[in-house]
Coordinates of C-alpha atoms and ligand atoms in Angstrom, one line a residue:
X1 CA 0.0 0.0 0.0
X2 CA 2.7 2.2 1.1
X3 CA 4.5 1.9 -1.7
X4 CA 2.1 2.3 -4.1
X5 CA 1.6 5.8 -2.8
X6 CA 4.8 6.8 -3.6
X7 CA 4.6 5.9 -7.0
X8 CA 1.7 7.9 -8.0
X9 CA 3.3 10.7 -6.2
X10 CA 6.5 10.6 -8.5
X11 CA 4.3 9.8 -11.1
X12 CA 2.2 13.4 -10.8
X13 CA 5.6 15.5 -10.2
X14 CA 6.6 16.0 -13.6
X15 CA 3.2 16.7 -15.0
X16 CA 2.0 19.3 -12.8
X17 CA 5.1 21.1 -13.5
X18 CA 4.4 21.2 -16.8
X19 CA 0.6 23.3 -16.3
X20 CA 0.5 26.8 -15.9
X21 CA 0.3 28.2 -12.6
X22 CA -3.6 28.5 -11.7
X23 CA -4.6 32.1 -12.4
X24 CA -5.5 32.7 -8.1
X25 CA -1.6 32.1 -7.7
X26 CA -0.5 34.7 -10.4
X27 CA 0.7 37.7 -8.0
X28 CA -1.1 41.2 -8.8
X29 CA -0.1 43.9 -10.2
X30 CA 0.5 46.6 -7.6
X31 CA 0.2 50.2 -8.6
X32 CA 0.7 53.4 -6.6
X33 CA -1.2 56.1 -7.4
X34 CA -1.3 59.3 -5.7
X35 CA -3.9 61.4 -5.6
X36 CA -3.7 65.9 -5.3
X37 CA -6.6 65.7 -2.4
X38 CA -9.9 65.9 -1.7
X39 CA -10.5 69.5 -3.4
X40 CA -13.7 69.2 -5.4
X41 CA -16.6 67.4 -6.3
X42 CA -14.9 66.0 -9.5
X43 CA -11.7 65.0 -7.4
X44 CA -14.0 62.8 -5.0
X45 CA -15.5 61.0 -8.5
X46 CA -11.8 60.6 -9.5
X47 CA -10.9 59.0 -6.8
X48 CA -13.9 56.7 -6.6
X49 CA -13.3 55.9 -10.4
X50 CA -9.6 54.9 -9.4
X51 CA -10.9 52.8 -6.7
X52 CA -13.5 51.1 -8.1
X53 CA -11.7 50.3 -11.5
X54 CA -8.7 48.6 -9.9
X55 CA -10.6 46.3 -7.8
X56 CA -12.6 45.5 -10.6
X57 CA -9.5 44.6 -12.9
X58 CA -7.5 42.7 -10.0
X59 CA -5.0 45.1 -9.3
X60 CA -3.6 46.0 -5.9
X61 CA -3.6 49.6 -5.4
X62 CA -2.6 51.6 -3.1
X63 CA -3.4 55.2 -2.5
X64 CA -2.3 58.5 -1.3
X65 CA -4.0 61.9 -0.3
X66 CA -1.7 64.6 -1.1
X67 CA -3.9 67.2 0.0
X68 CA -3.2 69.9 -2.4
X69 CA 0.9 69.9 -1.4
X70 CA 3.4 68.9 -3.6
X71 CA 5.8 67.7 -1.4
X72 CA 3.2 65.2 0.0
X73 CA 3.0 63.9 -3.3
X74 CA 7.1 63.6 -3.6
X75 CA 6.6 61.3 -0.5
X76 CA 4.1 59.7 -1.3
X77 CA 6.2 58.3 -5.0
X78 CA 9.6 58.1 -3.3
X79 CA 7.7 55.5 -0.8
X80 CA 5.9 53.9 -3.8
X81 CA 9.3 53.3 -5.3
X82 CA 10.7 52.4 -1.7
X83 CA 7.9 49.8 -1.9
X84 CA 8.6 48.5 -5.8
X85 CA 5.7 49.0 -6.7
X86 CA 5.1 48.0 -10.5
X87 CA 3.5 51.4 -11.9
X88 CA 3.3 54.8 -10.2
X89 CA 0.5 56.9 -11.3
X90 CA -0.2 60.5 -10.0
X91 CA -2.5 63.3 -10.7
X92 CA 0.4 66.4 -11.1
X93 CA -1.2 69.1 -8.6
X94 CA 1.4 71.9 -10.3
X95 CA 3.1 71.7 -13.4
X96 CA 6.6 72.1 -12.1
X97 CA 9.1 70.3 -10.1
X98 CA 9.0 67.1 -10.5
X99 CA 12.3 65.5 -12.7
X100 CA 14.0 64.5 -9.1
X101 CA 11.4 62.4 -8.1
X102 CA 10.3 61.0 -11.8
X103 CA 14.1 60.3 -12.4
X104 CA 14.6 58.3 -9.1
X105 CA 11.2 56.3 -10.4
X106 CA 13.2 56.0 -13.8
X107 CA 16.3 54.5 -12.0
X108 CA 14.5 51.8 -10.2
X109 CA 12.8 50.8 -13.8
X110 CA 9.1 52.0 -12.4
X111 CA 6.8 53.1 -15.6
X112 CA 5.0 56.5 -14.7
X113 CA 1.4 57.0 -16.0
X114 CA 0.0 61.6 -15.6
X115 CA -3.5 61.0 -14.9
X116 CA -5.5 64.2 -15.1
X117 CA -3.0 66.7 -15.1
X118 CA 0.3 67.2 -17.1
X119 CA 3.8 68.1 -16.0
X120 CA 6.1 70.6 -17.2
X121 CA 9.1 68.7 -17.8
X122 CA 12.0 68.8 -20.8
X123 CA 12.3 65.0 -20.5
X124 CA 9.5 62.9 -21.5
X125 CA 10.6 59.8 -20.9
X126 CA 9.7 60.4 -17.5
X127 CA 6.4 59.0 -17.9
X128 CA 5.2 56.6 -20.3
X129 CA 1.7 58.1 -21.0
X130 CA -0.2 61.1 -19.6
X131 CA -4.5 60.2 -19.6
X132 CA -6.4 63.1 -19.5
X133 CA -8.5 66.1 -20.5
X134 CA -7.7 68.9 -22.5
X135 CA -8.0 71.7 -20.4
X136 CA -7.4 74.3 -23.1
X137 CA -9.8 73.2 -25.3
X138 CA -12.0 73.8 -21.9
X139 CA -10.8 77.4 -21.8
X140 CA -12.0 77.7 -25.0
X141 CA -15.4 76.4 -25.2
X142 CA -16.3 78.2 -22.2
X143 CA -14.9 81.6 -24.3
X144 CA -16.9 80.7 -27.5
X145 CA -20.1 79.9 -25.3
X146 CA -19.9 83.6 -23.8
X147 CA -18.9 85.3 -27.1
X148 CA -22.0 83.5 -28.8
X149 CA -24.5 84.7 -25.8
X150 CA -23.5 88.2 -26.2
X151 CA -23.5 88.7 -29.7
X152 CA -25.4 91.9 -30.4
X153 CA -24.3 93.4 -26.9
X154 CA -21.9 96.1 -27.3
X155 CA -20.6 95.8 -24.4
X156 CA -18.2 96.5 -22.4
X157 CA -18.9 92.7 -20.6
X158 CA -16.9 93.0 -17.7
X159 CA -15.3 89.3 -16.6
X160 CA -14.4 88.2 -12.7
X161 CA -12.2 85.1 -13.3
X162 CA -11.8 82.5 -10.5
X163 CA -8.3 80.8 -11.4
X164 CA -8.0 77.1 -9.8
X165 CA -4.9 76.1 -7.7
X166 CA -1.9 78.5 -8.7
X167 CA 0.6 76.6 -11.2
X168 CA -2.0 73.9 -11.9
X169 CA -2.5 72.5 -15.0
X170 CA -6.1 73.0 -15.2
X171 CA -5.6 76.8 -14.2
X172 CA -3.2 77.2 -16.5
X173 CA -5.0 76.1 -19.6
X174 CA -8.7 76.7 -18.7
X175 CA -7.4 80.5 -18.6
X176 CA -5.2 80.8 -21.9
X177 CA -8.1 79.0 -23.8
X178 CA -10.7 81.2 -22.8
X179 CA -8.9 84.6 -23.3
X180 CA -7.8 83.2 -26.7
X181 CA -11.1 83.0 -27.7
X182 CA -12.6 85.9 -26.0
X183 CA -9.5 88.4 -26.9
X184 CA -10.9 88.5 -30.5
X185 CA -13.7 91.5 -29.4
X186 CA -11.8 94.0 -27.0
X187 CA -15.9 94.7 -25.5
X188 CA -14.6 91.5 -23.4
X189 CA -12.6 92.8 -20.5
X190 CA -11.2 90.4 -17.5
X191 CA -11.6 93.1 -14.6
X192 CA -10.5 91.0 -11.4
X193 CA -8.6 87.2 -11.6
X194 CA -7.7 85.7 -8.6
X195 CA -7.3 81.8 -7.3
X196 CA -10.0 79.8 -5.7
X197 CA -7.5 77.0 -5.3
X198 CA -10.1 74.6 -6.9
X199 CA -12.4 75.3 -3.6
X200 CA -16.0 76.1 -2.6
X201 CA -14.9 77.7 0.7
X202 CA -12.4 79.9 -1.6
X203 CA -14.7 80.7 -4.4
X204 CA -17.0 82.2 -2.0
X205 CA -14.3 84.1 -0.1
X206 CA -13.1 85.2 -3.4
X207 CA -16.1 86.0 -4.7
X208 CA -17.2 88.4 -2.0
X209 CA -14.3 90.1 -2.4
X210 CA -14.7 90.7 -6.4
X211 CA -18.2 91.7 -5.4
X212 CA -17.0 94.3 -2.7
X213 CA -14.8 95.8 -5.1
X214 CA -16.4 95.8 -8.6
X215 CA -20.4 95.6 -6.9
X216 CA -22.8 95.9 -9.7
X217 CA -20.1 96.1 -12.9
X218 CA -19.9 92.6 -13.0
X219 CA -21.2 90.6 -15.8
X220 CA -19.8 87.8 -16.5
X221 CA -18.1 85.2 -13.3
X222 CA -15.9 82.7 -15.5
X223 CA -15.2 80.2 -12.6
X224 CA -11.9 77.3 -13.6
X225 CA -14.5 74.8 -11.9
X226 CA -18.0 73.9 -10.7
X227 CA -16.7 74.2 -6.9
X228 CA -15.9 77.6 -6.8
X229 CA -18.9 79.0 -9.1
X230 CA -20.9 76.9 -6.5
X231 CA -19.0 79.0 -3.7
X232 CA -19.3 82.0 -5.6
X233 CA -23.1 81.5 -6.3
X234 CA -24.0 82.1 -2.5
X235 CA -22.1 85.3 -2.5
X236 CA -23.6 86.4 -5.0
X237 CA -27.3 85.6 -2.9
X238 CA -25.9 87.0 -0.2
X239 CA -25.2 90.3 -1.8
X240 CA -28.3 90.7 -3.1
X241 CA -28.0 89.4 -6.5
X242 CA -29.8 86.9 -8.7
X243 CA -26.5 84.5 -9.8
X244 CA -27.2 83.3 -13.5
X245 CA -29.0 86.5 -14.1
X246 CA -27.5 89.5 -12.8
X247 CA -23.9 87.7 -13.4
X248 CA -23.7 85.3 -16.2
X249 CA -22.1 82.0 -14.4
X250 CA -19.5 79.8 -16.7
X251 CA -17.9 77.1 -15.1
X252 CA -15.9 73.8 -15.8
X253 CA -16.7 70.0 -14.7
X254 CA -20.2 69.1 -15.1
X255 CA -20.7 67.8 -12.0
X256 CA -24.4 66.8 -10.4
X257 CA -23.4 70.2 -8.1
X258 CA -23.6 72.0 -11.2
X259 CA -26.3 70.4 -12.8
X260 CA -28.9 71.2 -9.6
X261 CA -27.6 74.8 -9.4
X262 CA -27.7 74.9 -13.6
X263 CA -31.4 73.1 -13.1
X264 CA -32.2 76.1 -10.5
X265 CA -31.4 78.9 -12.9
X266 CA -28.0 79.9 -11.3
X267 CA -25.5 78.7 -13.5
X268 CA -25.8 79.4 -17.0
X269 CA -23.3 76.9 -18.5
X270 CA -20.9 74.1 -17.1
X271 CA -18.0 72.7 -19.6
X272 CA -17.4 68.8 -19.0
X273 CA -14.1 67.4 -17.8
X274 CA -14.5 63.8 -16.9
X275 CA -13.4 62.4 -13.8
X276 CA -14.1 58.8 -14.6
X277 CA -10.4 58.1 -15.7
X278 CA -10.1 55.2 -13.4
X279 CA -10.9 52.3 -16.3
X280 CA -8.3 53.8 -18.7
X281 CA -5.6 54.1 -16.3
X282 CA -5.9 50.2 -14.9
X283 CA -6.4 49.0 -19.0
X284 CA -3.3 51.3 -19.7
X285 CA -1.4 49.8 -16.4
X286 CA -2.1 46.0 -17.9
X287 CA -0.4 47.0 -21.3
X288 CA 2.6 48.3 -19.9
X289 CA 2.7 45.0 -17.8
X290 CA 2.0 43.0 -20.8
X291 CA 4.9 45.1 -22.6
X292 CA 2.8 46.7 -24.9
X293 CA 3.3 50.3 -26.5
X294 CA 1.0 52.5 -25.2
X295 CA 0.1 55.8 -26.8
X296 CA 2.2 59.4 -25.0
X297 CA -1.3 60.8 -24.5
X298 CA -5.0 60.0 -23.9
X299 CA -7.4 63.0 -24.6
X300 CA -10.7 62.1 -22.6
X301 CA -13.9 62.7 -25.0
X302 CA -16.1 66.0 -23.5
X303 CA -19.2 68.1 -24.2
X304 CA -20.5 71.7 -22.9
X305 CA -23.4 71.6 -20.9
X306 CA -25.4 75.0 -20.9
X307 CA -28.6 75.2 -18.4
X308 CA -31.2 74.7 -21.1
X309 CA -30.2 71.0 -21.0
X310 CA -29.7 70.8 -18.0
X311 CA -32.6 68.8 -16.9
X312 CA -32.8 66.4 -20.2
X313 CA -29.0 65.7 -19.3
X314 CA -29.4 65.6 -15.3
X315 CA -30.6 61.2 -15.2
X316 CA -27.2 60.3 -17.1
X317 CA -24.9 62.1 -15.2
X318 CA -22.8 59.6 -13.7
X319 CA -21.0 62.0 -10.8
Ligands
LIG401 O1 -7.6 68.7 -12.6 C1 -9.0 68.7 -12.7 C2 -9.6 69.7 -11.9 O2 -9.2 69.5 -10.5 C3 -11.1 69.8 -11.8 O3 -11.6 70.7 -12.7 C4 -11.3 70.4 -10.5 O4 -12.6 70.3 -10.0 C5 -10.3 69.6 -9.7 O5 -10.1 69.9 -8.4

């Protein structure tokens, strides 16, 4: 009996060596990705998008709260590469500063995927793809939208601007695209700019303060996202104002915020920038795995919402 076991054992050996591993043994892939903060409704949809997608496609992630500061980011990569992770991902909160840390990542053979926002860097072969918006584009839509709704007004159309986080991507480009546009008809005049940091809190603060200096010239609030026009909008209330009426409301995200505030005649128009990057980044993290080229960028598709759809549109909005 006894030795009959030990034949079928010596037997089995060579064969099961031969069969793939089963696929519950294959290890993960682990991906760091960290995130600027908590700023916005749109950065709370990102971050559920990341989340959700990687534990739907088997991936071990694990994630990082900057809070809006750069050098919480740097930490949180160096430990990422401390870790060997296999792919770092991050969501650039300023444009600048970053070749230390991407280099280090590059010495220890860790791929780099921008979600969101870009980087300002001479070398890119710091990252292997960047997956995201393009916030310039943005800039302009919003511009064309307001140069189409006051055709026939000959002005002046005096513009408060409220800038998102100083250096950021998104600030930088939602600006330049929109006075691109609007700088064709000099009846278009940016009276106050100023950063809201990507905030509600600050796009009220700010907003009070435009209003306390510039009162009843305003026309036109061009807010760099739906937080701060949201912010901006009770202000506005409290001063008195009707917001959407009195001062034309343009904003950037299309998020269910802005939809409800668009739905109750306070925001005239909200230009999309999708947060939902999360099943990109974990199909573009399996390619580079797999050792497949990826493309260097990854525009996400958009639309312009103004308030006239608003309701129509309101069911299919998924943040
Ligand atoms: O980078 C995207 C921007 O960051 C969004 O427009 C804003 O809401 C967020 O905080």
């Amino acid at each position: 009996m006894k030795r009959r076991t030990v034949l079928v054992a010596m037997a089995a050996a060579p064969l099961s060596a031969m069969l793939p591993l089963p696929a519950f043994a294959q290890k993960p892939i682990v991906l760091g990705f960290a995130q600027v903060g908590a700023e916005s409704e749109w950065r709370t949809a990102n971050t559920e998008s990341i989340k959700s997608s990687a534990k739907d496609a088997g991936i071990d992630l694990k994630f990082s709260d900057a809070q809006q500061k750069q050098e919480n980011q740097i930490k949180a990569i160096r430990s990422y590469i401390a870790q060997k992770v296999d792919v770092i991902a991050f969501s650039p909160v300023v444009e600048t500063g970053w070749d230390t840390v991407l280099v280090e990542a590059k010495n220890a053979k860790i791929p780099v995927v921008l979600t969101d926002r870009a980087i300002s860097s001479k070398d890119d072969t710091l990252y292997v793809t960047f997956i995201g918006s393009d916030f310039t584009e943005e800039g302009r839509k919003a511009g064309r939208w307001l140069v189409e709704k006051e055709k026939g007004n000959p002005g002046p159309v005096n513009i408060v601007e409220l800038q998102g986080t100083v250096g950021s991507a998104p600030a930088i480009d939602r600006k330049k695209g929109f006075e691109e546009i609007i700088k064709s008809d000099p009846k278009f005049k940016i009276i106050r700019s100023q950063t809201g940091d990507f905030t509600r809190a600050k796009g009220k603060e700010v907003m009070e303060a435009f209003l306390k200096a510039e009162g009843k010239k305003i026309n036109v609030l061009y807010a760099h996202n739906d937080d701060m026009a949201i912010g901006a909008i009770q202000a506005i209330e409290e001063a008195g104002m009707k917001p959407g009426k009195d001062i034309i409301i343009i904003s950037v995200d299309g998020v269910k915020g802005a939809f409800e505030a668009m739905m109750a005649g306070k925001l005239n128009v909200s230009v999309e920038c999708s947060p939902l990057l999360g099943p990109q980044l974990m199909s573009v993290v399996k390619d580079i795995k797999a050792g497949k080229s990826v493309p260097k960028r990854i525009v996400t598709q958009e639309s312009i919402f103004p308030m006239e759809v608003a309701a129509k549109e309101f069911p299919n909005r998924k943040y």
